[in-house]
Amino acid sequence: MKKILLLLLVGNVLSAQNAELFNNNWYISKIIDNGQTTTTPAMDIPLSKSDFIAVSGSMGSGYAFNSKHFNSCQLEISFASGTNSFAKTNAACTLSMYGGNNQTAVNNYDQKHQNFYIIPVTETFTYEIVNNGSDKMLIITKNSNGDKIYYNNTNSFLATKENLLKEAFLIAQNPVKENLMIEHVEKGMPFQIFDVTGKLISTGETSGEKFKIDTQHFAKGQYILIIKGSKPLKFIKE
């Protein structure tokens, strides 16, 4: 009976919040830090979605916000009843360094993103959702200093970036076992392989129109191959 009452209570709290927070995937688009506006810089890997989720565990139920750029920040949050605001009760960010193209801009932007949610230890935020037809913009404001992070519900940055790139090269066999076979690429093009967390796994240069990458030491899972000037492709290591 207690478990049923707890589930009902969580459901009622969630319905009282702005459902659009939870019903959309959000993609970081710009940061306003100390009055300076910086748009999301181009990266060699796809921009991951940020999202609000309901969580439950041994200590009870609540909510979390996962904000993602190159690194990810996860906040345990509590909503203030009747307001468009929430407080962080705990927060942590991954601390990887991006090493691809445009790395200075990406790492500087990523540091702003982490500082926004980690510093100070206790913080409250307000949020606003601006609707423009099917397009939505989420604005999160840090109440202690007025800094803001903007998110869109569509990854227009990725779509624009991919439109400027060449059609994808060909992965001859996918999933792969010992070697990743690549076709239809230019010789001497730098490539990078990332896992799904954004960790850089391998780098090198293409050796010809057809070449192979040794994947014997790769753990099983999904990876993203990026060859300079071409659209990224995912592959699976068996």
mmCIF file of C-alpha atoms in Angstrom:
data_model
loop_
_atom_site.group_PDB
_atom_site.id
_atom_site.type_symbol
_atom_site.label_atom_id
_atom_site.label_comp_id
_atom_site.label_asym_id
_atom_site.label_seq_id
_atom_site.Cartn_x
_atom_site.Cartn_y
_atom_site.Cartn_z
ATOM 1 C CA MET A 1 0.000 0.000 0.000
ATOM 2 C CA LYS A 2 2.853 2.396 0.857
ATOM 3 C CA LYS A 3 4.484 1.704 -2.524
ATOM 4 C CA ILE A 4 1.221 2.496 -4.367
ATOM 5 C CA LEU A 5 0.808 5.761 -2.454
ATOM 6 C CA LEU A 6 4.409 6.748 -3.242
ATOM 7 C CA LEU A 7 3.902 6.126 -6.973
ATOM 8 C CA LEU A 8 0.693 8.161 -6.934
ATOM 9 C CA LEU A 9 2.453 11.015 -5.128
ATOM 10 C CA VAL A 10 5.324 11.073 -7.625
ATOM 11 C CA GLY A 11 2.875 11.019 -10.535
ATOM 12 C CA ASN A 12 0.921 13.956 -9.092
ATOM 13 C CA VAL A 13 4.085 16.009 -8.569
ATOM 14 C CA LEU A 14 5.257 15.308 -12.121
ATOM 15 C CA SER A 15 1.909 16.303 -13.630
ATOM 16 C CA ALA A 16 2.123 19.599 -11.763
ATOM 17 C CA GLN A 17 5.404 20.495 -13.474
ATOM 18 C CA ASN A 18 5.676 21.800 -16.991
ATOM 19 C CA ALA A 19 5.221 18.557 -18.942
ATOM 20 C CA GLU A 20 7.160 19.992 -21.872
ATOM 21 C CA LEU A 21 10.350 19.759 -19.809
ATOM 22 C CA PHE A 22 10.009 15.979 -19.724
ATOM 23 C CA ASN A 23 8.379 15.419 -23.123
ATOM 24 C CA ASN A 24 11.183 16.934 -25.219
ATOM 25 C CA ASN A 25 14.810 16.198 -25.938
ATOM 26 C CA TRP A 26 16.888 19.350 -25.505
ATOM 27 C CA TYR A 27 20.080 20.310 -27.353
ATOM 28 C CA ILE A 28 22.357 22.992 -25.912
ATOM 29 C CA SER A 29 22.562 25.973 -28.292
ATOM 30 C CA LYS A 30 24.220 28.883 -26.453
ATOM 31 C CA ILE A 31 25.522 30.097 -23.102
ATOM 32 C CA ILE A 32 25.373 33.603 -21.648
ATOM 33 C CA ASP A 33 28.204 33.894 -19.105
ATOM 34 C CA ASN A 34 28.986 37.235 -17.406
ATOM 35 C CA GLY A 35 26.986 38.973 -20.130
ATOM 36 C CA GLN A 36 28.943 37.317 -22.964
ATOM 37 C CA THR A 37 27.010 35.134 -25.423
ATOM 38 C CA THR A 38 28.723 32.061 -26.897
ATOM 39 C CA THR A 39 26.958 29.746 -29.342
ATOM 40 C CA THR A 40 27.624 26.018 -29.330
ATOM 41 C CA PRO A 41 30.867 25.471 -31.305
ATOM 42 C CA ALA A 42 31.239 22.817 -34.000
ATOM 43 C CA MET A 43 32.557 19.416 -32.900
ATOM 44 C CA ASP A 44 33.595 16.303 -34.789
ATOM 45 C CA ILE A 45 31.049 14.215 -32.891
ATOM 46 C CA PRO A 46 27.250 14.549 -32.788
ATOM 47 C CA LEU A 47 25.716 16.753 -30.106
ATOM 48 C CA SER A 48 23.930 14.563 -27.543
ATOM 49 C CA LYS A 49 20.463 15.262 -26.193
ATOM 50 C CA SER A 50 19.831 16.697 -22.734
ATOM 51 C CA ASP A 51 16.744 15.552 -20.843
ATOM 52 C CA PHE A 52 14.695 15.725 -17.660
ATOM 53 C CA ILE A 53 13.779 12.359 -16.140
ATOM 54 C CA ALA A 54 11.966 10.934 -13.128
ATOM 55 C CA VAL A 55 14.173 8.659 -11.024
ATOM 56 C CA SER A 56 13.596 6.212 -8.193
ATOM 57 C CA GLY A 57 15.863 4.233 -5.933
ATOM 58 C CA SER A 58 16.423 2.899 -2.438
ATOM 59 C CA MET A 59 16.330 6.419 -0.962
ATOM 60 C CA GLY A 60 13.070 7.395 -2.651
ATOM 61 C CA SER A 61 11.954 9.079 -5.849
ATOM 62 C CA GLY A 62 12.716 12.402 -7.470
ATOM 63 C CA TYR A 63 13.974 14.048 -10.634
ATOM 64 C CA ALA A 64 17.199 14.514 -12.530
ATOM 65 C CA PHE A 65 18.392 16.738 -15.366
ATOM 66 C CA ASN A 66 21.098 15.454 -17.697
ATOM 67 C CA SER A 67 22.717 18.370 -19.523
ATOM 68 C CA LYS A 68 25.100 17.356 -22.301
ATOM 69 C CA HIS A 69 27.662 19.069 -24.475
ATOM 70 C CA PHE A 70 30.963 17.170 -24.930
ATOM 71 C CA ASN A 71 30.911 16.306 -21.235
ATOM 72 C CA SER A 72 27.726 15.477 -19.365
ATOM 73 C CA CYS A 73 26.430 17.040 -16.151
ATOM 74 C CA GLN A 74 23.803 15.196 -14.129
ATOM 75 C CA LEU A 75 21.834 17.099 -11.519
ATOM 76 C CA GLU A 76 19.529 15.645 -8.900
ATOM 77 C CA ILE A 77 16.842 18.310 -8.597
ATOM 78 C CA SER A 78 13.742 19.247 -6.636
ATOM 79 C CA PHE A 79 11.014 21.487 -8.006
ATOM 80 C CA ALA A 80 9.515 24.403 -6.077
ATOM 81 C CA SER A 81 5.747 23.943 -6.058
ATOM 82 C CA GLY A 82 3.814 26.491 -8.097
ATOM 83 C CA THR A 83 6.912 28.035 -9.700
ATOM 84 C CA ASN A 84 9.082 27.513 -12.766
ATOM 85 C CA SER A 85 12.148 26.832 -10.644
ATOM 86 C CA PHE A 86 14.191 23.962 -9.298
ATOM 87 C CA ALA A 87 17.072 23.482 -6.877
ATOM 88 C CA LYS A 88 19.979 21.101 -7.306
ATOM 89 C CA THR A 89 20.457 18.671 -4.440
ATOM 90 C CA ASN A 90 23.492 17.002 -5.992
ATOM 91 C CA ALA A 91 25.518 17.405 -9.191
ATOM 92 C CA ALA A 92 28.420 15.769 -11.014
ATOM 93 C CA CYS A 93 30.050 16.188 -14.436
ATOM 94 C CA THR A 94 32.294 13.978 -16.523
ATOM 95 C CA LEU A 95 35.756 15.476 -17.046
ATOM 96 C CA SER A 96 37.010 14.334 -20.462
ATOM 97 C CA MET A 97 39.009 16.629 -22.756
ATOM 98 C CA TYR A 98 37.950 16.991 -26.384
ATOM 99 C CA GLY A 99 40.842 16.527 -28.818
ATOM 100 C CA GLY A 100 39.233 16.946 -32.229
ATOM 101 C CA ASN A 101 38.919 19.872 -34.615
ATOM 102 C CA ASN A 102 38.096 23.241 -33.006
ATOM 103 C CA GLN A 103 39.274 21.890 -29.655
ATOM 104 C CA THR A 104 40.049 25.228 -27.970
ATOM 105 C CA ALA A 105 36.556 26.600 -28.581
ATOM 106 C CA VAL A 106 34.893 23.293 -27.662
ATOM 107 C CA ASN A 107 36.816 22.840 -24.401
ATOM 108 C CA ASN A 108 36.296 26.473 -23.339
ATOM 109 C CA TYR A 109 32.568 26.186 -24.024
ATOM 110 C CA ASP A 110 32.417 22.849 -22.228
ATOM 111 C CA GLN A 111 34.060 24.409 -19.158
ATOM 112 C CA LYS A 112 31.409 27.155 -19.117
ATOM 113 C CA HIS A 113 28.746 24.441 -19.298
ATOM 114 C CA GLN A 114 30.237 22.551 -16.339
ATOM 115 C CA ASN A 115 30.763 25.681 -14.216
ATOM 116 C CA PHE A 116 27.152 26.722 -14.778
ATOM 117 C CA TYR A 117 25.851 23.608 -13.033
ATOM 118 C CA ILE A 118 28.664 22.731 -10.585
ATOM 119 C CA ILE A 119 29.548 26.145 -9.077
ATOM 120 C CA PRO A 120 28.447 26.959 -6.408
ATOM 121 C CA VAL A 121 27.593 23.750 -4.546
ATOM 122 C CA THR A 122 24.062 24.933 -3.730
ATOM 123 C CA GLU A 123 22.066 26.718 -6.422
ATOM 124 C CA THR A 124 18.548 27.334 -7.679
ATOM 125 C CA PHE A 125 17.498 27.804 -11.290
ATOM 126 C CA THR A 126 14.464 29.154 -13.093
ATOM 127 C CA TYR A 127 13.335 27.918 -16.476
ATOM 128 C CA GLU A 128 11.263 29.262 -19.339
ATOM 129 C CA ILE A 129 10.003 27.463 -22.447
ATOM 130 C CA VAL A 130 9.405 29.642 -25.508
ATOM 131 C CA ASN A 131 7.162 28.069 -28.158
ATOM 132 C CA ASN A 132 7.315 28.824 -31.875
ATOM 133 C CA GLY A 133 5.064 26.249 -33.491
ATOM 134 C CA SER A 134 6.724 22.848 -33.174
ATOM 135 C CA ASP A 135 10.047 24.517 -32.320
ATOM 136 C CA LYS A 136 10.699 25.126 -28.637
ATOM 137 C CA MET A 137 13.451 26.879 -26.731
ATOM 138 C CA LEU A 138 14.302 26.121 -23.109
ATOM 139 C CA ILE A 139 16.071 28.893 -21.182
ATOM 140 C CA ILE A 140 17.592 27.970 -17.812
ATOM 141 C CA THR A 141 18.727 30.885 -15.639
ATOM 142 C CA LYS A 142 21.164 30.578 -12.741
ATOM 143 C CA ASN A 143 19.536 32.589 -9.988
ATOM 144 C CA SER A 144 22.746 33.564 -8.163
ATOM 145 C CA ASN A 145 24.222 35.557 -11.074
ATOM 146 C CA GLY A 146 21.753 35.618 -13.989
ATOM 147 C CA ASP A 147 23.855 33.455 -16.347
ATOM 148 C CA LYS A 148 21.773 31.477 -18.843
ATOM 149 C CA ILE A 149 21.943 28.335 -20.964
ATOM 150 C CA TYR A 150 19.678 27.951 -23.994
ATOM 151 C CA TYR A 151 18.471 24.625 -25.419
ATOM 152 C CA ASN A 152 16.452 23.824 -28.546
ATOM 153 C CA ASN A 153 14.168 20.818 -28.966
ATOM 154 C CA THR A 154 15.645 20.127 -32.414
ATOM 155 C CA ASN A 155 19.299 19.591 -33.198
ATOM 156 C CA SER A 156 19.427 22.223 -35.938
ATOM 157 C CA PHE A 157 23.175 22.645 -35.375
ATOM 158 C CA LEU A 158 23.823 19.031 -36.343
ATOM 159 C CA ALA A 159 21.519 19.212 -39.373
ATOM 160 C CA THR A 160 23.252 22.341 -40.668
ATOM 161 C CA LYS A 161 26.699 20.874 -40.066
ATOM 162 C CA GLU A 162 25.872 17.623 -41.860
ATOM 163 C CA ASN A 163 24.440 19.447 -44.863
ATOM 164 C CA LEU A 164 27.888 20.976 -45.436
ATOM 165 C CA LEU A 165 29.650 17.630 -45.367
ATOM 166 C CA LYS A 166 30.174 15.102 -48.111
ATOM 167 C CA GLU A 167 28.074 12.003 -48.412
ATOM 168 C CA ALA A 168 29.264 9.321 -46.056
ATOM 169 C CA PHE A 169 32.045 6.891 -46.849
ATOM 170 C CA LEU A 170 31.165 3.195 -46.839
ATOM 171 C CA ILE A 171 31.668 0.700 -44.034
ATOM 172 C CA ALA A 172 31.938 -2.618 -45.863
ATOM 173 C CA GLN A 173 30.796 -4.827 -42.968
ATOM 174 C CA ASN A 174 28.818 -3.724 -39.944
ATOM 175 C CA PRO A 175 28.905 -5.151 -37.243
ATOM 176 C CA VAL A 176 32.665 -5.754 -37.298
ATOM 177 C CA LYS A 177 34.833 -8.380 -35.620
ATOM 178 C CA GLU A 178 38.592 -7.921 -36.066
ATOM 179 C CA ASN A 179 38.886 -5.169 -38.703
ATOM 180 C CA LEU A 180 36.739 -2.219 -39.742
ATOM 181 C CA MET A 181 36.785 -2.096 -43.556
ATOM 182 C CA ILE A 182 36.365 1.383 -45.108
ATOM 183 C CA GLU A 183 35.773 2.238 -48.777
ATOM 184 C CA HIS A 184 35.361 5.376 -50.921
ATOM 185 C CA VAL A 185 37.614 7.759 -48.991
ATOM 186 C CA GLU A 186 40.492 10.047 -49.925
ATOM 187 C CA LYS A 187 44.031 9.137 -48.927
ATOM 188 C CA GLY A 188 45.618 11.043 -46.047
ATOM 189 C CA MET A 189 42.393 12.168 -44.339
ATOM 190 C CA PRO A 190 42.548 12.257 -40.501
ATOM 191 C CA PHE A 191 40.055 10.032 -38.716
ATOM 192 C CA GLN A 192 38.891 9.597 -35.126
ATOM 193 C CA ILE A 193 36.854 6.910 -33.391
ATOM 194 C CA PHE A 194 34.764 7.718 -30.306
ATOM 195 C CA ASP A 195 32.678 5.478 -28.093
ATOM 196 C CA VAL A 196 29.095 6.454 -27.254
ATOM 197 C CA THR A 197 30.225 8.361 -24.132
ATOM 198 C CA GLY A 198 32.382 10.671 -26.260
ATOM 199 C CA LYS A 199 35.702 9.086 -25.233
ATOM 200 C CA LEU A 200 38.337 9.166 -27.980
ATOM 201 C CA ILE A 201 39.344 5.558 -28.741
ATOM 202 C CA SER A 202 41.554 5.753 -31.832
ATOM 203 C CA THR A 203 43.043 8.224 -34.326
ATOM 204 C CA GLY A 204 44.946 7.968 -37.590
ATOM 205 C CA GLU A 205 44.907 8.785 -41.299
ATOM 206 C CA THR A 206 43.306 7.021 -44.229
ATOM 207 C CA SER A 207 45.837 5.070 -46.287
ATOM 208 C CA GLY A 208 43.893 4.903 -49.548
ATOM 209 C CA GLU A 209 40.465 4.652 -51.145
ATOM 210 C CA LYS A 210 40.080 1.359 -49.294
ATOM 211 C CA PHE A 211 41.678 0.722 -45.911
ATOM 212 C CA LYS A 212 41.091 -1.130 -42.660
ATOM 213 C CA ILE A 213 41.261 -0.258 -38.977
ATOM 214 C CA ASP A 214 42.269 -2.904 -36.452
ATOM 215 C CA THR A 215 39.445 -3.221 -33.888
ATOM 216 C CA GLN A 216 40.593 -6.379 -32.083
ATOM 217 C CA HIS A 217 41.309 -4.428 -28.894
ATOM 218 C CA PHE A 218 37.936 -2.626 -28.941
ATOM 219 C CA ALA A 219 35.349 -3.659 -26.348
ATOM 220 C CA LYS A 220 31.985 -4.825 -27.651
ATOM 221 C CA GLY A 221 29.587 -1.949 -28.253
ATOM 222 C CA GLN A 222 28.750 1.002 -30.496
ATOM 223 C CA TYR A 223 31.300 3.470 -31.862
ATOM 224 C CA ILE A 224 31.337 6.585 -34.047
ATOM 225 C CA LEU A 225 33.855 6.905 -36.883
ATOM 226 C CA ILE A 226 34.616 10.429 -38.074
ATOM 227 C CA ILE A 227 36.714 11.046 -41.185
ATOM 228 C CA LYS A 228 37.525 14.704 -41.829
ATOM 229 C CA GLY A 229 35.114 16.254 -44.327
ATOM 230 C CA SER A 230 32.615 13.371 -44.202
ATOM 231 C CA LYS A 231 29.489 12.640 -42.230
ATOM 232 C CA PRO A 232 30.046 10.553 -39.072
ATOM 233 C CA LEU A 233 28.984 6.905 -39.182
ATOM 234 C CA LYS A 234 28.218 4.510 -36.356
ATOM 235 C CA PHE A 235 29.445 0.934 -36.264
ATOM 236 C CA ILE A 236 29.082 -1.978 -33.874
ATOM 237 C CA LYS A 237 31.932 -4.110 -32.554
ATOM 238 C CA GLU A 238 30.847 -7.677 -31.887
#
